[in-house]
PDB file of C-alpha atoms in Angstrom:
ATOM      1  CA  UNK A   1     143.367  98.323  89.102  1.00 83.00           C
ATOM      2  CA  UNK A   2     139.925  97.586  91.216  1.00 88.00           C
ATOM      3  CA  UNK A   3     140.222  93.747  91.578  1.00 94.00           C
ATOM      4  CA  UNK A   4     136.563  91.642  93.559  1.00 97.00           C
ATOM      5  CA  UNK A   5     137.180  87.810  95.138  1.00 97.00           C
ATOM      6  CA  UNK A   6     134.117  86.039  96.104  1.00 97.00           C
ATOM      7  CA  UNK A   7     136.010  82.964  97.312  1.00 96.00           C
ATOM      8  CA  UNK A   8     133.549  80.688  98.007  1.00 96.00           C
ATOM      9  CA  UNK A   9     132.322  78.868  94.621  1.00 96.00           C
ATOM     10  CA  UNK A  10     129.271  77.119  96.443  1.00 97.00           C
ATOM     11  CA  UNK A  11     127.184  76.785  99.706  1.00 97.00           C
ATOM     12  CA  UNK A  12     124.248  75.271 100.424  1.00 97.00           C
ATOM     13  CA  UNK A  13     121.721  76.522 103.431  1.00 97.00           C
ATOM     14  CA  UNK A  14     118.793  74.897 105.305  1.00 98.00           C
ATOM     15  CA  UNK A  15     115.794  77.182 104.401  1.00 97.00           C
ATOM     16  CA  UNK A  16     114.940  79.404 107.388  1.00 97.00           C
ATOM     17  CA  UNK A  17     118.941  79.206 108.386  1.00 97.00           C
ATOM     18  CA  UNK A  18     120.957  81.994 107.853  1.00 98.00           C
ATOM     19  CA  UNK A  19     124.289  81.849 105.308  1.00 98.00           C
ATOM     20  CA  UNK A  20     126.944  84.623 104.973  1.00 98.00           C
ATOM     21  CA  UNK A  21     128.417  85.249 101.421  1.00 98.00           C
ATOM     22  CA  UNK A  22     132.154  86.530 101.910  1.00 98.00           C
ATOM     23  CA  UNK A  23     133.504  89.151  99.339  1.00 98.00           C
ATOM     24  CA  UNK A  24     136.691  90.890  99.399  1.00 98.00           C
ATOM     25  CA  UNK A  25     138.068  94.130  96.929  1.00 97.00           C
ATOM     26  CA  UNK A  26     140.824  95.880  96.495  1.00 96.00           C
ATOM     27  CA  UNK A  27     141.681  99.306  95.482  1.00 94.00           C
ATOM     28  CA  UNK A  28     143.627 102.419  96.496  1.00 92.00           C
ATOM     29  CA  UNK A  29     140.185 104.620  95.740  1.00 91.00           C
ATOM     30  CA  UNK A  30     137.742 105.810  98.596  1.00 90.00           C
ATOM     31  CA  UNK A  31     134.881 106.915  96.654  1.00 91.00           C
ATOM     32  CA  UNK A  32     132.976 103.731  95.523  1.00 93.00           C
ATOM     33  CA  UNK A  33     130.088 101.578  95.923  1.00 93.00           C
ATOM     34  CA  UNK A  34     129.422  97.984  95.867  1.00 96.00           C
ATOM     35  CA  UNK A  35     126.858  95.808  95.291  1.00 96.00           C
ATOM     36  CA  UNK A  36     125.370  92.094  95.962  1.00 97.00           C
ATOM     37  CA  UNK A  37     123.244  91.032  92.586  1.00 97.00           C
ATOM     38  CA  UNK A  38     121.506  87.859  92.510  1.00 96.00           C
ATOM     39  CA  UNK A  39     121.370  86.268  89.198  1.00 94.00           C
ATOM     40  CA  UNK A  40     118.669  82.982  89.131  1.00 91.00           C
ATOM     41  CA  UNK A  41     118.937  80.083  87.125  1.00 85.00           C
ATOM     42  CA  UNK A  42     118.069  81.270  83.559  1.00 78.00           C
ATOM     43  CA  UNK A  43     116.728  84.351  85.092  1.00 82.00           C
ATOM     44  CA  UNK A  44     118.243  88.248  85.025  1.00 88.00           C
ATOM     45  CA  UNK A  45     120.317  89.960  87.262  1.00 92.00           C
ATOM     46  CA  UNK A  46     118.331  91.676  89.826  1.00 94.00           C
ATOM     47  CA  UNK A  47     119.783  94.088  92.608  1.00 95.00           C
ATOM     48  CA  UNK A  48     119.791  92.711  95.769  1.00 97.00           C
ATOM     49  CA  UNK A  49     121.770  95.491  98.163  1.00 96.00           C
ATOM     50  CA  UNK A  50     123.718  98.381  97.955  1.00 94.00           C
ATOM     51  CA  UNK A  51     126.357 100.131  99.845  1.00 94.00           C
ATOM     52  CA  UNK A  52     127.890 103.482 100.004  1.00 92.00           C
ATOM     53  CA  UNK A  53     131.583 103.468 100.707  1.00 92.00           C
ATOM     54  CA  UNK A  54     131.553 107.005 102.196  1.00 90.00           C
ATOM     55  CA  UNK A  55     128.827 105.414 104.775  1.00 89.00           C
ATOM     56  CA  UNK A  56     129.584 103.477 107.339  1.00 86.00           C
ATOM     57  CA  UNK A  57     125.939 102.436 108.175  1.00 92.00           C
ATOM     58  CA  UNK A  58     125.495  98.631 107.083  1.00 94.00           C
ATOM     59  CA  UNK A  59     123.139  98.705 104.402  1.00 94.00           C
ATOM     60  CA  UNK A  60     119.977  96.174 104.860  1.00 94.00           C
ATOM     61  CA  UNK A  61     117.003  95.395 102.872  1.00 93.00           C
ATOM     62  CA  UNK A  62     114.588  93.151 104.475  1.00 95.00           C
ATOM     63  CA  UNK A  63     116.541  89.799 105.151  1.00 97.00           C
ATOM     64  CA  UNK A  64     119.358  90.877 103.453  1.00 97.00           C
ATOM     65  CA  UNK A  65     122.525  92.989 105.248  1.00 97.00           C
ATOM     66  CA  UNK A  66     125.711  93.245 104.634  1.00 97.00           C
ATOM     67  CA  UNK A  67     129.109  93.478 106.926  1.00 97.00           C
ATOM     68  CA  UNK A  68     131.055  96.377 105.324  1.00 96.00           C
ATOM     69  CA  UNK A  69     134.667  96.537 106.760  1.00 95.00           C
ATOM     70  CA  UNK A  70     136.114  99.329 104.891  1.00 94.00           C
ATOM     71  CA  UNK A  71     139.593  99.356 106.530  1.00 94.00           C
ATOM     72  CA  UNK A  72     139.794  95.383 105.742  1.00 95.00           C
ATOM     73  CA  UNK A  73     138.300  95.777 102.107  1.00 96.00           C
ATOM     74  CA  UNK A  74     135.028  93.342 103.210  1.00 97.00           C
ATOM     75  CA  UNK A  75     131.877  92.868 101.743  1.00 97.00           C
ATOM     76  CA  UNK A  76     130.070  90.176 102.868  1.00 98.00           C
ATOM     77  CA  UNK A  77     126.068  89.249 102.476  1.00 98.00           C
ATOM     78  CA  UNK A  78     124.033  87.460 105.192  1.00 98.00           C
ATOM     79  CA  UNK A  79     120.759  86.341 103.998  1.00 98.00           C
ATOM     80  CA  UNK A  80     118.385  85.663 107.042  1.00 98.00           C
ATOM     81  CA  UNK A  81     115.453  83.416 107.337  1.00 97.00           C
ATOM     82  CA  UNK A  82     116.340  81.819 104.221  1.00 98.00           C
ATOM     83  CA  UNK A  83     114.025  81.148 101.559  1.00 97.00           C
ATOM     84  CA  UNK A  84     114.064  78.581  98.635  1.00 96.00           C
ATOM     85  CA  UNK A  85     113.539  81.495  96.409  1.00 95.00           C
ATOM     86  CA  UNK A  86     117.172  82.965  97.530  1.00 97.00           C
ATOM     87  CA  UNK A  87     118.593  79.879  95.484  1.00 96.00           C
ATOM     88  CA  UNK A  88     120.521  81.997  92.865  1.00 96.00           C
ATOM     89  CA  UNK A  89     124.067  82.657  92.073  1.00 96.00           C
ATOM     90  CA  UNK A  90     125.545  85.520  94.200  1.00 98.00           C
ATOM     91  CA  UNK A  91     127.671  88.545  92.331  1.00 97.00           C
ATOM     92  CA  UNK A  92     129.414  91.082  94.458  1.00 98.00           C
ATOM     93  CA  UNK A  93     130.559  93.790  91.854  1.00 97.00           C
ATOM     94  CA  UNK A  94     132.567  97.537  92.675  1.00 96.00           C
ATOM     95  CA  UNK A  95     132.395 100.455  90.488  1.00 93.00           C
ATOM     96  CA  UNK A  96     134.160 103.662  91.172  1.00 90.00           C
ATOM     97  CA  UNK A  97     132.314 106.600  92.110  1.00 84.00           C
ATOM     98  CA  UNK A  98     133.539 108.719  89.057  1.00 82.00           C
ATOM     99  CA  UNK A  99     134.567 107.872  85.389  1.00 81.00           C
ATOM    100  CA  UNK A 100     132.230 105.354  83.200  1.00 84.00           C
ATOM    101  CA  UNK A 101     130.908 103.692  86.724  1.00 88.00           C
ATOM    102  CA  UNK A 102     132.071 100.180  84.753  1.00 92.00           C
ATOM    103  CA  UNK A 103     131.346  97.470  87.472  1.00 95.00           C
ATOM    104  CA  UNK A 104     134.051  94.905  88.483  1.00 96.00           C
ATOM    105  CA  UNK A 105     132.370  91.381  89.520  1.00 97.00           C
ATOM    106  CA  UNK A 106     133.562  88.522  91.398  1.00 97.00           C
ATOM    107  CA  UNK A 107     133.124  84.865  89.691  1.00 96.00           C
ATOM    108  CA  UNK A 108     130.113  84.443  91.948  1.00 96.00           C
ATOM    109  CA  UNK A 109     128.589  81.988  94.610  1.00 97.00           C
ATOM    110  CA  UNK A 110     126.152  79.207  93.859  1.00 97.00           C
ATOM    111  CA  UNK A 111     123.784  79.625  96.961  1.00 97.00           C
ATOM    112  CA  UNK A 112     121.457  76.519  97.219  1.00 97.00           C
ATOM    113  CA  UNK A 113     118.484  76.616  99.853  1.00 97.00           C
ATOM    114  CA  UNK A 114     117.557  73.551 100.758  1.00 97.00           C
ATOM    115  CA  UNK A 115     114.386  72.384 101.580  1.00 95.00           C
TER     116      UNK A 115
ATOM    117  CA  UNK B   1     109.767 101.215  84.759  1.00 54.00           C
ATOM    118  CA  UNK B   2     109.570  98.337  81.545  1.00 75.00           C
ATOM    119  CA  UNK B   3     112.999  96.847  82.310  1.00 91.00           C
ATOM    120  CA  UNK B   4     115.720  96.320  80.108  1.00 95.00           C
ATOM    121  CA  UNK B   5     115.357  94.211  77.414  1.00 95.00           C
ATOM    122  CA  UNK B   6     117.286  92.026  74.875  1.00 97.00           C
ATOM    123  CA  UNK B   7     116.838  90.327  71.720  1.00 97.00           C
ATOM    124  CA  UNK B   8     117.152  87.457  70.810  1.00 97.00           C
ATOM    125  CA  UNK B   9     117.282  85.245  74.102  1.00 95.00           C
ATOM    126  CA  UNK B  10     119.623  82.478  72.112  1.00 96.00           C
ATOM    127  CA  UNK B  11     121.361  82.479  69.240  1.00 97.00           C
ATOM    128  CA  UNK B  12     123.343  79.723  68.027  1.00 98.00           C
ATOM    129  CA  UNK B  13     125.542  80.317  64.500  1.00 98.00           C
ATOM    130  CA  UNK B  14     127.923  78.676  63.173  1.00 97.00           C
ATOM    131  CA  UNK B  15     131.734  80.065  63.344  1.00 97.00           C
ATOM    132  CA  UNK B  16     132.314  82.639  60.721  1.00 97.00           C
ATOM    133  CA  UNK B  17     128.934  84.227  60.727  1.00 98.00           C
ATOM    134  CA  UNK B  18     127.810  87.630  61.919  1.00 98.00           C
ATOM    135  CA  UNK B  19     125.735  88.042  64.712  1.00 98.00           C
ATOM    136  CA  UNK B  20     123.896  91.643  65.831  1.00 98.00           C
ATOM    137  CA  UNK B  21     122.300  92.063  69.268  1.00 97.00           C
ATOM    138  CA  UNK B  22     120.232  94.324  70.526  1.00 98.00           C
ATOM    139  CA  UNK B  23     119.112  95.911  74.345  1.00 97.00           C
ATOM    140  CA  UNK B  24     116.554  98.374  74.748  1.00 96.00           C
ATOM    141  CA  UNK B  25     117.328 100.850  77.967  1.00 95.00           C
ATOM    142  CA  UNK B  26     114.868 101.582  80.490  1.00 92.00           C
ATOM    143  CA  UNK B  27     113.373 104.602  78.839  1.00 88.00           C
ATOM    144  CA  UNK B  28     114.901 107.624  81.051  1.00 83.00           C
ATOM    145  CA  UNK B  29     118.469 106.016  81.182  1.00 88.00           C
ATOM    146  CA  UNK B  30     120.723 107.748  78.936  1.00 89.00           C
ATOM    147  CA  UNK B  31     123.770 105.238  80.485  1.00 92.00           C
ATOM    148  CA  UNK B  32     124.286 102.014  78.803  1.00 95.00           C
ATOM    149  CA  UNK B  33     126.942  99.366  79.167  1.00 96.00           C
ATOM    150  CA  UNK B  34     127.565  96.242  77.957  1.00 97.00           C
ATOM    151  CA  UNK B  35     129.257  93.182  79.268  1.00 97.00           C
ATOM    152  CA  UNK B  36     130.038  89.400  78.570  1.00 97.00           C
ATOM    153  CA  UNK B  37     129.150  86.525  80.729  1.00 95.00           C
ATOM    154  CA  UNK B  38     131.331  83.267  80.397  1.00 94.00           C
ATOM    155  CA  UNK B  39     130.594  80.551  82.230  1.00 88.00           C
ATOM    156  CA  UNK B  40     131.605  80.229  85.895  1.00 85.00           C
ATOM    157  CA  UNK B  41     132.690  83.821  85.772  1.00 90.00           C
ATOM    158  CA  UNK B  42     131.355  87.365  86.434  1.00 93.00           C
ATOM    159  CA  UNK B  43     130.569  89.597  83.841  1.00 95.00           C
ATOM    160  CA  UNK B  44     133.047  91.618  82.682  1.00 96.00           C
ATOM    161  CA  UNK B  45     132.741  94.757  80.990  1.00 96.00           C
ATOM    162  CA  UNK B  46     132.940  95.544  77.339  1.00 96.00           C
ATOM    163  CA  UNK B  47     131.934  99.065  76.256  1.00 96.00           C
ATOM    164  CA  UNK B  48     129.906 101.963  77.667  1.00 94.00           C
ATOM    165  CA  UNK B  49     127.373 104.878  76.128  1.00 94.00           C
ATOM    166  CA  UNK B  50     126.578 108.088  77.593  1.00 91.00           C
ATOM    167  CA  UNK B  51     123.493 109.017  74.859  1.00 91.00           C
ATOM    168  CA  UNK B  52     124.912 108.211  71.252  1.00 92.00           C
ATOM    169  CA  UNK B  53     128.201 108.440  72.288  1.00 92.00           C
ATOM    170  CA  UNK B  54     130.949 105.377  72.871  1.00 93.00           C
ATOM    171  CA  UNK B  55     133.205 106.659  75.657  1.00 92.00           C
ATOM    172  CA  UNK B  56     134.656 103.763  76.387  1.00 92.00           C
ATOM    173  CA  UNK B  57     136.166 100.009  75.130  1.00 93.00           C
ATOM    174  CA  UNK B  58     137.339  97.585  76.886  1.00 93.00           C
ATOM    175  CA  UNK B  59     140.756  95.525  75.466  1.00 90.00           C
ATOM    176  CA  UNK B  60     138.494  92.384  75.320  1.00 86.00           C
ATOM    177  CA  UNK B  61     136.647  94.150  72.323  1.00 88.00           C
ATOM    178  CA  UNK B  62     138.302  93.391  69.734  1.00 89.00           C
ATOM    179  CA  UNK B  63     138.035  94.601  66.179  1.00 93.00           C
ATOM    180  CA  UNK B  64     135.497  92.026  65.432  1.00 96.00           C
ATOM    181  CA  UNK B  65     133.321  93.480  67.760  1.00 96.00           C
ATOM    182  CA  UNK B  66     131.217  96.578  67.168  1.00 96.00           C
ATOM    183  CA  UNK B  67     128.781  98.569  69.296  1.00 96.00           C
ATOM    184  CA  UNK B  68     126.317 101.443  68.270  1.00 96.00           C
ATOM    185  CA  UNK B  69     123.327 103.249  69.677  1.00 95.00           C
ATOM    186  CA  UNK B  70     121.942 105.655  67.357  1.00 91.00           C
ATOM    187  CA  UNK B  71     120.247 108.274  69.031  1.00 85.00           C
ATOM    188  CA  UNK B  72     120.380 107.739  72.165  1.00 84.00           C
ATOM    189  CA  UNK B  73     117.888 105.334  72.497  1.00 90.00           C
ATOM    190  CA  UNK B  74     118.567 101.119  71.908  1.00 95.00           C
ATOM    191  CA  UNK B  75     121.811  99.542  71.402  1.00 97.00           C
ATOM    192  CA  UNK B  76     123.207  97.035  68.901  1.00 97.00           C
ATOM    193  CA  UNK B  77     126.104  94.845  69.790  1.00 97.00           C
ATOM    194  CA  UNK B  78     127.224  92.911  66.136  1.00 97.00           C
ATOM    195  CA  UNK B  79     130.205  90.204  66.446  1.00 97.00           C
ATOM    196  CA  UNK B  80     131.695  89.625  63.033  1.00 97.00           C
ATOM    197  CA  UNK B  81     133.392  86.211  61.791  1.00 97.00           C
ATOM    198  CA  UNK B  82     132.531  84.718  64.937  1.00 97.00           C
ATOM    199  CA  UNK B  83     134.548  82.554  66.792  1.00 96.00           C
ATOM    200  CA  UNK B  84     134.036  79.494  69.255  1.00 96.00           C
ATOM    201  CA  UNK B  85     135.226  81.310  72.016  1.00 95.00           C
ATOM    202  CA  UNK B  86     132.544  84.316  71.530  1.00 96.00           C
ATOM    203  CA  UNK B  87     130.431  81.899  73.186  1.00 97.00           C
ATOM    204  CA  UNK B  88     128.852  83.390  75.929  1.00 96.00           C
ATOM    205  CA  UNK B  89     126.136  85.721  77.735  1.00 96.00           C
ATOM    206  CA  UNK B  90     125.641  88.950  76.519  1.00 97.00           C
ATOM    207  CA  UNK B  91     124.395  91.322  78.955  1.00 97.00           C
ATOM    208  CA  UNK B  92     123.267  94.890  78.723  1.00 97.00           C
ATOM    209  CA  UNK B  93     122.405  97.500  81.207  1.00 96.00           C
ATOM    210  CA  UNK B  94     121.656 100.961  81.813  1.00 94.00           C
ATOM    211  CA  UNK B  95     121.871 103.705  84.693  1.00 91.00           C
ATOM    212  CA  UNK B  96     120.059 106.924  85.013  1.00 83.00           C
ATOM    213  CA  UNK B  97     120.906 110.209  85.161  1.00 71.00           C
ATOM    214  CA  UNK B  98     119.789 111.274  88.317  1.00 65.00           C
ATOM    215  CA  UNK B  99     119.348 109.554  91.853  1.00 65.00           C
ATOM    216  CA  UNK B 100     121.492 106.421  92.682  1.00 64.00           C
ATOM    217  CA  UNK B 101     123.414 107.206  89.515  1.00 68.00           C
ATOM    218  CA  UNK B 102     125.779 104.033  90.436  1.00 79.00           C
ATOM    219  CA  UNK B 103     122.678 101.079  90.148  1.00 87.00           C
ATOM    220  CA  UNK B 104     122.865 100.008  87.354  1.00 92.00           C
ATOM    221  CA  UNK B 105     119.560  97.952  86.070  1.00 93.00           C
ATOM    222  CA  UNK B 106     120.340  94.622  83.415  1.00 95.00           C
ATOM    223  CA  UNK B 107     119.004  93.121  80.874  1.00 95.00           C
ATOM    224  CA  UNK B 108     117.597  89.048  80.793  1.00 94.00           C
ATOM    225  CA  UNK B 109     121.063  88.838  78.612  1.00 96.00           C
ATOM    226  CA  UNK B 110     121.279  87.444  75.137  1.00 97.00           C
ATOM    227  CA  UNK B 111     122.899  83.952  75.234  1.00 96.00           C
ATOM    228  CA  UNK B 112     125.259  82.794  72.114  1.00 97.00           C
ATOM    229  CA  UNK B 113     126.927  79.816  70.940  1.00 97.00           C
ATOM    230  CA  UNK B 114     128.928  79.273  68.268  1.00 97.00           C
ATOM    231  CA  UNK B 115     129.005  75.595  66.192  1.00 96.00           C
TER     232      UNK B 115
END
């Protein structure tokens, strides 16, 4: 079974700093993607960056990248120039790359910009 | 694209009542899934449509829970003789058929608490 830790319950950031979000998977499977989601206070879930397994380009979208360490089963998010918009909880979720596609979430991180 | 949508926002009942939910897909998706939201966790999956058709359950639905989508189009999630520890987000989402088939796109969630 596909298991996702985010192991880091909270962090705080200056804005304008940047802050790395760690995430860590297992599974025996090499086709797969995963995902960062940002989920607001109150707010939906809204994609944030995605990443290929079979690619081993780091995906970025505008101040967001990701660290993808395939062989160590890493995921982590660095959010540049941060903004007090980014203040959100943090979901890095896994879903096979055959079958229902069913994502697998971590419990999150709290991200707080601060002003 | 509208977004996903869900209905209602909150709903608070009192244990042993019946509760139905419902989440309208983006219009093209013909993937929807369904997952529960407890506090300090991740979601975690519940069921999954491809069209009208349930292809999947996960063990934490149990036979309380029920999940249709008649034609293909909206889904309704209904919770019989609830229970105090069926509190919790309920979020949808769908996927399309073509392109990044693994994004999946979610719902603002439908949050319920049970007296």
């Amino acid at each position: 079974a596909q298991t996702v830790t985010q192991s880091q319950p909270e962090m705080s950031v200056q804005e304008a700093e940047t802050v790395t979000l760690s995430c860590t998977y297992d599974t025996s499977e090499n086709n797969y993607y995963l995902f960062w989601y940002k989920q607001p206070p109150s707010r939906q879930m809204i994609l944030v960056i995605r990443q290929e397994a079979y690619k081993q380009q780091n995906a970025t979208e505008n101040r967001f990248s990701v660290n993808f360490q395939k062989a160590a089963k890493s995921f982590s998010l660095k959010i540049s120039d941060s903004q007090l918009g980014d203040t959100a909880m943090y979901f890095c979720a896994f879903v096979l790359g055959s079958g229902t596609y069913k994502y697998i979430f971590g419990t999150g991180t709290r991200l707080k910009v601060l002003a | 694209d509208t977004g996903v949508s869900q209905d209602p926002r909150h709903k608070i009942t009192k244990r042993g009542q019946n509760v139905t939910f419902r989440c309208d897909p983006i219009s093209e998706h013909n993937r929807l899934y369904w997952y529960r939201q407890t506090l300090g966790q991740g979601p975690e999956f519940l069921t999954y449509f491809q069209n009208e058709a349930q292809l999947e359950k996960s063990r934490l639905l149990s036979d309380r829970f029920s999940a249709e989508r008649p034609k293909g189009s909206f889904s309704t999630l209904e919770i019989q003789r609830t229970e105090q520890g069926d509190s919790a987000m309920y979020l949808c989402a769908s996927r399309r058929l073509a392109g990044h088939t693994d994004t999946q796109y979610f719902g603002p969630g439908t949050r319920l608490t049970v007296l």
